[in-house]
Amino acid sequence: MRRTLSRYLIEEQREKGKINADLRLLIEVVARACKSIAVAIGKGAIGGEGGVLGEAGSDNVQGEAQKKLDVISNEIFLEANEWGGHLAGMASEEMELPHAIPNRYPQGEYLLLFDPLDGSSNIDINVSVGTIFSVLRCPEGADPTADTAFLQPGTKQVAAGYAVYGPTTLLVLTVGDGVACFTLDREQGSFVLTQEHLRIPEDTKEFAINMSNLRHWEPPVRRYVEELLAGKEGPRGKDFNMRWVASMVADVHRIMTRGGIFMYPLDAKIKDKGGKLRLMYEANPMSFIVEQAGGAASTGRQRILEVQPNGLHMRVPVILGSKNEVELVTSYHGT
Ligand code: AHG
Ligand code: MN
Ligand code: MN
Ligand code: MN
C-alpha cells in the first residue's frame, strides 16, 4: 500500500506526536499550493495570456526584476494559505512586509515563510526550479503583521521543505523527525512517499559553487576551492567534480540524494549585503533539512540555524552539505 503525504503526516501526528492537526493541515495546504505552482510552471509559454514566462515588469524588495512566475507563485501561496485558520501570518521573498491574515478568517498559531519560486533565472530556459518553505510558531501575543514576530533563529522551525519542479515534481519535508521525499503522482494528484530518512554522506567528491565569483571570495573559501581543483595531485589526494544549477532547490536536492557541498559564500561583490541567499526562507529551511539528514550548514563562521535574524530579508553566506567538507571549510575560517 503506497504511503501518501497525508498518511505520513497522520502517522507523524497520531503515532509519533511530532506535529498537531493544525500543522498537519498547514503542510497539506502548502503541498497543494506546490501542485498548483507545478501546473502553472508546466504550461510555460502556452499558459495564461501570452504565457507565464518572462518578466513581470516589476521589481521585488530584493531589487530583483520579478519574473511572471515569481508573482504568480507568490499569489498561489497567499490564496491557498490565508483562509485555513492555521496561520497567524506569512512572509515571502516577493513581499517587503508580512502578509496579515484577513480578519474574516480565523487566526492560527503558525507563521509561514516562503520563497515561492526559487531559481527564477532558470524559468525561461526550462531548467528545474522550486519552492522553499519554513514554518515557525507565532510568539504568544506577538503582532504577526510586524516582521519582529518572524525574526526567530532557524532552530525554532517546526517544519521546513522544498518542492522541485523538474522531470518529476518532488516534495522534500522535515518536521524534525528526519527527512522524507514524496513524488507527485500526476494522475492521482497525490504526493507518494518515495524515500524516508534521507541521509547525506559525510564525505563527497562533488562541489557546487558559482566559480565566476572566484576573484571576489574571502581567502578561506578561495583556499578550500583551490585545494579541490588541485585534485589527487593536491592536498586532498582525490579528484572532485563540479555542478552548479543556479537553482538552490536543485543543487540542494542533488546533495540530499548523493552528497556534496553547496557554497554561496560571502564575497567582495555582495559583502555589504551580507551574502546572496536569504536566511529566513532559503538558508534556514534548507539548513534544517540538511541537518536532519546528517549534514551540516554554516555561514563559515557559525551554524546557520543559530543566526539571530535582524530583518525579514537578511542575507547570509551559505556553506552546506556533507558534514566533513563543511567542517573543513569552516576550520579554514578560523572557527
Ligand atoms: P531566487 O530565484 O529565489 O531569487 O533564488 C536564486 C538563488 C538560488 O536559487 C541560487 O542558488 C542562486 O540564486 C544562484 O545565484 P547565481 O545566479 O549568482 O549563480
Ligand atoms: Mn528572486
Ligand atoms: Mn531562492
Ligand atoms: Mn525566489
mmCIF file with all atom_site columns, N, CA and C in Angstrom, residues 125-183:
data_model
loop_
_atom_site.group_PDB
_atom_site.id
_atom_site.type_symbol
_atom_site.label_atom_id
_atom_site.label_alt_id
_atom_site.label_comp_id
_atom_site.label_asym_id
_atom_site.label_entity_id
_atom_site.label_seq_id
_atom_site.pdbx_PDB_ins_code
_atom_site.Cartn_x
_atom_site.Cartn_y
_atom_site.Cartn_z
_atom_site.occupancy
_atom_site.B_iso_or_equiv
_atom_site.pdbx_formal_charge
_atom_site.auth_seq_id
_atom_site.auth_comp_id
_atom_site.auth_asym_id
_atom_site.auth_atom_id
_atom_site.pdbx_PDB_model_num
ATOM 1   N N  . ILE A 1 125 ? 14.652 29.079 -19.365 1.00 0.00 ? 125 ILE A N  1
ATOM 2   C CA . ILE A 1 125 ? 15.481 28.114 -20.114 1.00 0.00 ? 125 ILE A CA 1
ATOM 3   C C  . ILE A 1 125 ? 15.093 26.686 -19.731 1.00 0.00 ? 125 ILE A C  1
ATOM 4   N N  . ASN A 1 126 ? 13.920 26.562 -19.087 1.00 0.00 ? 126 ASN A N  1
ATOM 5   C CA . ASN A 1 126 ? 13.331 25.251 -18.809 1.00 0.00 ? 126 ASN A CA 1
ATOM 6   C C  . ASN A 1 126 ? 14.228 24.336 -17.967 1.00 0.00 ? 126 ASN A C  1
ATOM 7   N N  . VAL A 1 127 ? 14.902 24.948 -17.002 1.00 0.00 ? 127 VAL A N  1
ATOM 8   C CA . VAL A 1 127 ? 15.718 24.158 -16.049 1.00 0.00 ? 127 VAL A CA 1
ATOM 9   C C  . VAL A 1 127 ? 14.962 24.096 -14.723 1.00 0.00 ? 127 VAL A C  1
ATOM 10  N N  . SER A 1 128 ? 15.160 23.022 -13.965 1.00 0.00 ? 128 SER A N  1
ATOM 11  C CA . SER A 1 128 ? 14.413 22.810 -12.706 1.00 0.00 ? 128 SER A CA 1
ATOM 12  C C  . SER A 1 128 ? 14.447 24.029 -11.788 1.00 0.00 ? 128 SER A C  1
ATOM 13  N N  . VAL A 1 129 ? 13.277 24.369 -11.247 1.00 0.00 ? 129 VAL A N  1
ATOM 14  C CA . VAL A 1 129 ? 13.137 25.426 -10.246 1.00 0.00 ? 129 VAL A CA 1
ATOM 15  C C  . VAL A 1 129 ? 12.365 24.815 -9.081  1.00 0.00 ? 129 VAL A C  1
ATOM 16  N N  . GLY A 1 130 ? 12.051 25.636 -8.082  1.00 0.00 ? 130 GLY A N  1
ATOM 17  C CA . GLY A 1 130 ? 11.344 25.059 -6.942  1.00 0.00 ? 130 GLY A CA 1
ATOM 18  C C  . GLY A 1 130 ? 10.706 26.092 -6.050  1.00 0.00 ? 130 GLY A C  1
ATOM 19  N N  . THR A 1 131 ? 10.214 25.607 -4.928  1.00 0.00 ? 131 THR A N  1
ATOM 20  C CA . THR A 1 131 ? 9.621  26.431 -3.874  1.00 0.00 ? 131 THR A CA 1
ATOM 21  C C  . THR A 1 131 ? 10.260 25.996 -2.557  1.00 0.00 ? 131 THR A C  1
ATOM 22  N N  . ILE A 1 132 ? 10.553 26.941 -1.683  1.00 0.00 ? 132 ILE A N  1
ATOM 23  C CA . ILE A 1 132 ? 11.143 26.614 -0.375  1.00 0.00 ? 132 ILE A CA 1
ATOM 24  C C  . ILE A 1 132 ? 10.236 27.202 0.705   1.00 0.00 ? 132 ILE A C  1
ATOM 25  N N  . PHE A 1 133 ? 9.953  26.434 1.775   1.00 0.00 ? 133 PHE A N  1
ATOM 26  C CA . PHE A 1 133 ? 9.108  26.998 2.844   1.00 0.00 ? 133 PHE A CA 1
ATOM 27  C C  . PHE A 1 133 ? 9.618  26.613 4.222   1.00 0.00 ? 133 PHE A C  1
ATOM 28  N N  . SER A 1 134 ? 9.239  27.453 5.177   1.00 0.00 ? 134 SER A N  1
ATOM 29  C CA . SER A 1 134 ? 9.688  27.293 6.575   1.00 0.00 ? 134 SER A CA 1
ATOM 30  C C  . SER A 1 134 ? 8.510  27.639 7.480   1.00 0.00 ? 134 SER A C  1
ATOM 31  N N  . VAL A 1 135 ? 8.346  26.886 8.569   1.00 0.00 ? 135 VAL A N  1
ATOM 32  C CA . VAL A 1 135 ? 7.229  27.136 9.483   1.00 0.00 ? 135 VAL A CA 1
ATOM 33  C C  . VAL A 1 135 ? 7.769  27.420 10.887  1.00 0.00 ? 135 VAL A C  1
ATOM 34  N N  . LEU A 1 136 ? 7.296  28.532 11.450  1.00 0.00 ? 136 LEU A N  1
ATOM 35  C CA . LEU A 1 136 ? 7.639  28.906 12.827  1.00 0.00 ? 136 LEU A CA 1
ATOM 36  C C  . LEU A 1 136 ? 6.350  29.029 13.626  1.00 0.00 ? 136 LEU A C  1
ATOM 37  N N  . ARG A 1 137 ? 6.458  29.009 14.947  1.00 0.00 ? 137 ARG A N  1
ATOM 38  C CA . ARG A 1 137 ? 5.291  29.331 15.788  1.00 0.00 ? 137 ARG A CA 1
ATOM 39  C C  . ARG A 1 137 ? 5.252  30.850 15.964  1.00 0.00 ? 137 ARG A C  1
ATOM 40  N N  . CYS A 1 138 ? 4.056  31.411 15.977  1.00 0.00 ? 138 CYS A N  1
ATOM 41  C CA . CYS A 1 138 ? 3.950  32.837 16.259  1.00 0.00 ? 138 CYS A CA 1
ATOM 42  C C  . CYS A 1 138 ? 4.065  33.031 17.768  1.00 0.00 ? 138 CYS A C  1
ATOM 43  N N  . PRO A 1 139 ? 5.043  33.830 18.218  1.00 0.00 ? 139 PRO A N  1
ATOM 44  C CA . PRO A 1 139 ? 5.203  34.004 19.668  1.00 0.00 ? 139 PRO A CA 1
ATOM 45  C C  . PRO A 1 139 ? 3.919  34.536 20.311  1.00 0.00 ? 139 PRO A C  1
ATOM 46  N N  . GLU A 1 140 ? 3.624  34.083 21.496  1.00 0.00 ? 140 GLU A N  1
ATOM 47  C CA . GLU A 1 140 ? 2.423  34.486 22.250  1.00 0.00 ? 140 GLU A CA 1
ATOM 48  C C  . GLU A 1 140 ? 2.323  36.016 22.282  1.00 0.00 ? 140 GLU A C  1
ATOM 49  N N  . GLY A 1 141 ? 1.201  36.539 21.822  1.00 0.00 ? 141 GLY A N  1
ATOM 50  C CA . GLY A 1 141 ? 0.961  37.983 21.937  1.00 0.00 ? 141 GLY A CA 1
ATOM 51  C C  . GLY A 1 141 ? 1.702  38.827 20.911  1.00 0.00 ? 141 GLY A C  1
ATOM 52  N N  . ALA A 1 142 ? 2.465  38.157 20.019  1.00 0.00 ? 142 ALA A N  1
ATOM 53  C CA . ALA A 1 142 ? 3.223  38.940 19.021  1.00 0.00 ? 142 ALA A CA 1
ATOM 54  C C  . ALA A 1 142 ? 2.288  39.439 17.930  1.00 0.00 ? 142 ALA A C  1
ATOM 55  N N  . ASP A 1 143 ? 2.659  40.544 17.317  1.00 0.00 ? 143 ASP A N  1
ATOM 56  C CA . ASP A 1 143 ? 1.883  41.097 16.203  1.00 0.00 ? 143 ASP A CA 1
ATOM 57  C C  . ASP A 1 143 ? 2.379  40.466 14.904  1.00 0.00 ? 143 ASP A C  1
ATOM 58  N N  . PRO A 1 144 ? 1.607  39.552 14.289  1.00 0.00 ? 144 PRO A N  1
ATOM 59  C CA . PRO A 1 144 ? 2.081  38.830 13.107  1.00 0.00 ? 144 PRO A CA 1
ATOM 60  C C  . PRO A 1 144 ? 2.165  39.702 11.857  1.00 0.00 ? 144 PRO A C  1
ATOM 61  N N  . THR A 1 145 ? 1.745  40.975 12.006  1.00 0.00 ? 145 THR A N  1
ATOM 62  C CA . THR A 1 145 ? 1.906  41.852 10.824  1.00 0.00 ? 145 THR A CA 1
ATOM 63  C C  . THR A 1 145 ? 3.235  42.597 10.917  1.00 0.00 ? 145 THR A C  1
ATOM 64  N N  . ALA A 1 146 ? 3.924  42.424 12.060  1.00 0.00 ? 146 ALA A N  1
ATOM 65  C CA . ALA A 1 146 ? 5.240  43.078 12.225  1.00 0.00 ? 146 ALA A CA 1
ATOM 66  C C  . ALA A 1 146 ? 6.305  42.023 11.995  1.00 0.00 ? 146 ALA A C  1
ATOM 67  N N  . ASP A 1 147 ? 7.406  42.424 11.324  1.00 0.00 ? 147 ASP A N  1
ATOM 68  C CA . ASP A 1 147 ? 8.375  41.368 10.996  1.00 0.00 ? 147 ASP A CA 1
ATOM 69  C C  . ASP A 1 147 ? 9.034  40.805 12.258  1.00 0.00 ? 147 ASP A C  1
ATOM 70  N N  . THR A 1 148 ? 8.969  41.530 13.365  1.00 0.00 ? 148 THR A N  1
ATOM 71  C CA . THR A 1 148 ? 9.635  41.037 14.589  1.00 0.00 ? 148 THR A CA 1
ATOM 72  C C  . THR A 1 148 ? 9.120  39.653 14.991  1.00 0.00 ? 148 THR A C  1
ATOM 73  N N  . ALA A 1 149 ? 7.844  39.389 14.735  1.00 0.00 ? 149 ALA A N  1
ATOM 74  C CA . ALA A 1 149 ? 7.293  38.066 15.106  1.00 0.00 ? 149 ALA A CA 1
ATOM 75  C C  . ALA A 1 149 ? 8.031  36.956 14.363  1.00 0.00 ? 149 ALA A C  1
ATOM 76  N N  . PHE A 1 150 ? 8.553  37.288 13.164  1.00 0.00 ? 150 PHE A N  1
ATOM 77  C CA . PHE A 1 150 ? 9.188  36.259 12.319  1.00 0.00 ? 150 PHE A CA 1
ATOM 78  C C  . PHE A 1 150 ? 10.673 36.102 12.635  1.00 0.00 ? 150 PHE A C  1
ATOM 79  N N  . LEU A 1 151 ? 11.272 37.102 13.300  1.00 0.00 ? 151 LEU A N  1
ATOM 80  C CA . LEU A 1 151 ? 12.733 37.122 13.434  1.00 0.00 ? 151 LEU A CA 1
ATOM 81  C C  . LEU A 1 151 ? 13.218 36.167 14.519  1.00 0.00 ? 151 LEU A C  1
ATOM 82  N N  . GLN A 1 152 ? 13.064 34.884 14.251  1.00 0.00 ? 152 GLN A N  1
ATOM 83  C CA . GLN A 1 152 ? 13.477 33.817 15.177  1.00 0.00 ? 152 GLN A CA 1
ATOM 84  C C  . GLN A 1 152 ? 14.605 33.013 14.519  1.00 0.00 ? 152 GLN A C  1
ATOM 85  N N  . PRO A 1 153 ? 15.571 32.524 15.303  1.00 0.00 ? 153 PRO A N  1
ATOM 86  C CA . PRO A 1 153 ? 16.632 31.703 14.706  1.00 0.00 ? 153 PRO A CA 1
ATOM 87  C C  . PRO A 1 153 ? 16.060 30.415 14.112  1.00 0.00 ? 153 PRO A C  1
ATOM 88  N N  . GLY A 1 154 ? 16.800 29.823 13.189  1.00 0.00 ? 154 GLY A N  1
ATOM 89  C CA . GLY A 1 154 ? 16.338 28.640 12.467  1.00 0.00 ? 154 GLY A CA 1
ATOM 90  C C  . GLY A 1 154 ? 16.063 27.436 13.355  1.00 0.00 ? 154 GLY A C  1
ATOM 91  N N  . THR A 1 155 ? 16.669 27.440 14.555  1.00 0.00 ? 155 THR A N  1
ATOM 92  C CA . THR A 1 155 ? 16.423 26.311 15.471  1.00 0.00 ? 155 THR A CA 1
ATOM 93  C C  . THR A 1 155 ? 14.964 26.283 15.929  1.00 0.00 ? 155 THR A C  1
ATOM 94  N N  . LYS A 1 156 ? 14.243 27.407 15.724  1.00 0.00 ? 156 LYS A N  1
ATOM 95  C CA . LYS A 1 156 ? 12.839 27.458 16.171  1.00 0.00 ? 156 LYS A CA 1
ATOM 96  C C  . LYS A 1 156 ? 11.871 26.887 15.126  1.00 0.00 ? 156 LYS A C  1
ATOM 97  N N  . GLN A 1 157 ? 12.377 26.511 13.965  1.00 0.00 ? 157 GLN A N  1
ATOM 98  C CA . GLN A 1 157 ? 11.476 25.984 12.926  1.00 0.00 ? 157 GLN A CA 1
ATOM 99  C C  . GLN A 1 157 ? 10.814 24.694 13.395  1.00 0.00 ? 157 GLN A C  1
ATOM 100 N N  . VAL A 1 158 ? 9.523  24.551 13.088  1.00 0.00 ? 158 VAL A N  1
ATOM 101 C CA . VAL A 1 158 ? 8.796  23.311 13.429  1.00 0.00 ? 158 VAL A CA 1
ATOM 102 C C  . VAL A 1 158 ? 8.623  22.424 12.183  1.00 0.00 ? 158 VAL A C  1
ATOM 103 N N  . ALA A 1 159 ? 8.835  23.016 11.017  1.00 0.00 ? 159 ALA A N  1
ATOM 104 C CA . ALA A 1 159 ? 8.766  22.240 9.768   1.00 0.00 ? 159 ALA A CA 1
ATOM 105 C C  . ALA A 1 159 ? 9.475  23.044 8.689   1.00 0.00 ? 159 ALA A C  1
ATOM 106 N N  . ALA A 1 160 ? 9.989  22.340 7.685   1.00 0.00 ? 160 ALA A N  1
ATOM 107 C CA . ALA A 1 160 ? 10.600 23.020 6.537   1.00 0.00 ? 160 ALA A CA 1
ATOM 108 C C  . ALA A 1 160 ? 10.560 22.057 5.356   1.00 0.00 ? 160 ALA A C  1
ATOM 109 N N  . GLY A 1 161 ? 10.541 22.622 4.164   1.00 0.00 ? 161 GLY A N  1
ATOM 110 C CA . GLY A 1 161 ? 10.505 21.738 2.999   1.00 0.00 ? 161 GLY A CA 1
ATOM 111 C C  . GLY A 1 161 ? 10.791 22.496 1.726   1.00 0.00 ? 161 GLY A C  1
ATOM 112 N N  . TYR A 1 162 ? 10.955 21.727 0.673   1.00 0.00 ? 162 TYR A N  1
ATOM 113 C CA . TYR A 1 162 ? 11.063 22.339 -0.649  1.00 0.00 ? 162 TYR A CA 1
ATOM 114 C C  . TYR A 1 162 ? 10.391 21.445 -1.674  1.00 0.00 ? 162 TYR A C  1
ATOM 115 N N  . ALA A 1 163 ? 9.925  22.074 -2.734  1.00 0.00 ? 163 ALA A N  1
ATOM 116 C CA . ALA A 1 163 ? 9.416  21.335 -3.893  1.00 0.00 ? 163 ALA A CA 1
ATOM 117 C C  . ALA A 1 163 ? 10.417 21.568 -5.018  1.00 0.00 ? 163 ALA A C  1
ATOM 118 N N  . VAL A 1 164 ? 10.653 20.537 -5.815  1.00 0.00 ? 164 VAL A N  1
ATOM 119 C CA . VAL A 1 164 ? 11.471 20.688 -7.020  1.00 0.00 ? 164 VAL A CA 1
ATOM 120 C C  . VAL A 1 164 ? 10.569 20.414 -8.214  1.00 0.00 ? 164 VAL A C  1
ATOM 121 N N  . TYR A 1 165 ? 10.444 21.399 -9.100  1.00 0.00 ? 165 TYR A N  1
ATOM 122 C CA . TYR A 1 165 ? 9.639  21.236 -10.319 1.00 0.00 ? 165 TYR A CA 1
ATOM 123 C C  . TYR A 1 165 ? 10.610 20.855 -11.436 1.00 0.00 ? 165 TYR A C  1
ATOM 124 N N  . GLY A 1 166 ? 10.795 19.545 -11.588 1.00 0.00 ? 166 GLY A N  1
ATOM 125 C CA . GLY A 1 166 ? 11.755 19.054 -12.583 1.00 0.00 ? 166 GLY A CA 1
ATOM 126 C C  . GLY A 1 166 ? 11.096 17.966 -13.408 1.00 0.00 ? 166 GLY A C  1
ATOM 127 N N  . PRO A 1 167 ? 11.863 17.023 -13.935 1.00 0.00 ? 167 PRO A N  1
ATOM 128 C CA . PRO A 1 167 ? 11.244 15.921 -14.688 1.00 0.00 ? 167 PRO A CA 1
ATOM 129 C C  . PRO A 1 167 ? 10.121 15.258 -13.867 1.00 0.00 ? 167 PRO A C  1
ATOM 130 N N  . THR A 1 168 ? 10.359 15.162 -12.548 1.00 0.00 ? 168 THR A N  1
ATOM 131 C CA . THR A 1 168 ? 9.232  14.798 -11.669 1.00 0.00 ? 168 THR A CA 1
ATOM 132 C C  . THR A 1 168 ? 9.076  15.979 -10.701 1.00 0.00 ? 168 THR A C  1
ATOM 133 N N  . THR A 1 169 ? 7.892  16.079 -10.116 1.00 0.00 ? 169 THR A N  1
ATOM 134 C CA . THR A 1 169 ? 7.687  17.089 -9.071  1.00 0.00 ? 169 THR A CA 1
ATOM 135 C C  . THR A 1 169 ? 7.853  16.390 -7.730  1.00 0.00 ? 169 THR A C  1
ATOM 136 N N  . LEU A 1 170 ? 8.811  16.883 -6.945  1.00 0.00 ? 170 LEU A N  1
ATOM 137 C CA . LEU A 1 170 ? 9.123  16.257 -5.652  1.00 0.00 ? 170 LEU A CA 1
ATOM 138 C C  . LEU A 1 170 ? 8.808  17.232 -4.530  1.00 0.00 ? 170 LEU A C  1
ATOM 139 N N  . LEU A 1 171 ? 8.445  16.671 -3.382  1.00 0.00 ? 171 LEU A N  1
ATOM 140 C CA . LEU A 1 171 ? 8.306  17.452 -2.154  1.00 0.00 ? 171 LEU A CA 1
ATOM 141 C C  . LEU A 1 171 ? 9.212  16.799 -1.119  1.00 0.00 ? 171 LEU A C  1
ATOM 142 N N  . VAL A 1 172 ? 10.152 17.571 -0.570  1.00 0.00 ? 172 VAL A N  1
ATOM 143 C CA . VAL A 1 172 ? 11.068 17.069 0.458   1.00 0.00 ? 172 VAL A CA 1
ATOM 144 C C  . VAL A 1 172 ? 10.743 17.822 1.742   1.00 0.00 ? 172 VAL A C  1
ATOM 145 N N  . LEU A 1 173 ? 10.553 17.075 2.833   1.00 0.00 ? 173 LEU A N  1
ATOM 146 C CA . LEU A 1 173 ? 9.944  17.652 4.039   1.00 0.00 ? 173 LEU A CA 1
ATOM 147 C C  . LEU A 1 173 ? 10.606 17.137 5.309   1.00 0.00 ? 173 LEU A C  1
ATOM 148 N N  . THR A 1 174 ? 10.763 18.028 6.293   1.00 0.00 ? 174 THR A N  1
ATOM 149 C CA . THR A 1 174 ? 11.102 17.569 7.648   1.00 0.00 ? 174 THR A CA 1
ATOM 150 C C  . THR A 1 174 ? 10.178 18.243 8.652   1.00 0.00 ? 174 THR A C  1
ATOM 151 N N  . VAL A 1 175 ? 9.751  17.473 9.647   1.00 0.00 ? 175 VAL A N  1
ATOM 152 C CA . VAL A 1 175 ? 9.013  18.035 10.787  1.00 0.00 ? 175 VAL A CA 1
ATOM 153 C C  . VAL A 1 175 ? 9.849  17.779 12.048  1.00 0.00 ? 175 VAL A C  1
ATOM 154 N N  . GLY A 1 176 ? 11.170 17.579 11.801  1.00 0.00 ? 176 GLY A N  1
ATOM 155 C CA . GLY A 1 176 ? 12.068 17.336 12.930  1.00 0.00 ? 176 GLY A CA 1
ATOM 156 C C  . GLY A 1 176 ? 12.228 15.857 13.243  1.00 0.00 ? 176 GLY A C  1
ATOM 157 N N  . ASP A 1 177 ? 11.734 15.008 12.343  1.00 0.00 ? 177 ASP A N  1
ATOM 158 C CA . ASP A 1 177 ? 11.840 13.551 12.562  1.00 0.00 ? 177 ASP A CA 1
ATOM 159 C C  . ASP A 1 177 ? 12.508 12.910 11.343  1.00 0.00 ? 177 ASP A C  1
ATOM 160 N N  . GLY A 1 178 ? 13.640 13.484 10.928  1.00 0.00 ? 178 GLY A N  1
ATOM 161 C CA . GLY A 1 178 ? 14.298 13.022 9.704   1.00 0.00 ? 178 GLY A CA 1
ATOM 162 C C  . GLY A 1 178 ? 13.677 13.689 8.485   1.00 0.00 ? 178 GLY A C  1
ATOM 163 N N  . VAL A 1 179 ? 14.138 13.271 7.292   1.00 0.00 ? 179 VAL A N  1
ATOM 164 C CA . VAL A 1 179 ? 13.703 13.920 6.049   1.00 0.00 ? 179 VAL A CA 1
ATOM 165 C C  . VAL A 1 179 ? 13.023 12.879 5.156   1.00 0.00 ? 179 VAL A C  1
ATOM 166 N N  . ALA A 1 180 ? 11.853 13.251 4.624   1.00 0.00 ? 180 ALA A N  1
ATOM 167 C CA . ALA A 1 180 ? 11.115 12.341 3.731   1.00 0.00 ? 180 ALA A CA 1
ATOM 168 C C  . ALA A 1 180 ? 10.964 13.010 2.365   1.00 0.00 ? 180 ALA A C  1
ATOM 169 N N  . CYS A 1 181 ? 10.949 12.198 1.317   1.00 0.00 ? 181 CYS A N  1
ATOM 170 C CA . CYS A 1 181 ? 10.793 12.702 -0.059  1.00 0.00 ? 181 CYS A CA 1
ATOM 171 C C  . CYS A 1 181 ? 9.540  12.073 -0.674  1.00 0.00 ? 181 CYS A C  1
ATOM 172 N N  . PHE A 1 182 ? 8.711  12.934 -1.290  1.00 0.00 ? 182 PHE A N  1
ATOM 173 C CA . PHE A 1 182 ? 7.454  12.488 -1.897  1.00 0.00 ? 182 PHE A CA 1
ATOM 174 C C  . PHE A 1 182 ? 7.489  12.837 -3.387  1.00 0.00 ? 182 PHE A C  1
ATOM 175 N N  . THR A 1 183 ? 6.997  11.924 -4.207  1.00 0.00 ? 183 THR A N  1
ATOM 176 C CA . THR A 1 183 ? 6.924  12.149 -5.657  1.00 0.00 ? 183 THR A CA 1
ATOM 177 C C  . THR A 1 183 ? 5.474  12.360 -6.060  1.00 0.00 ? 183 THR A C  1
#
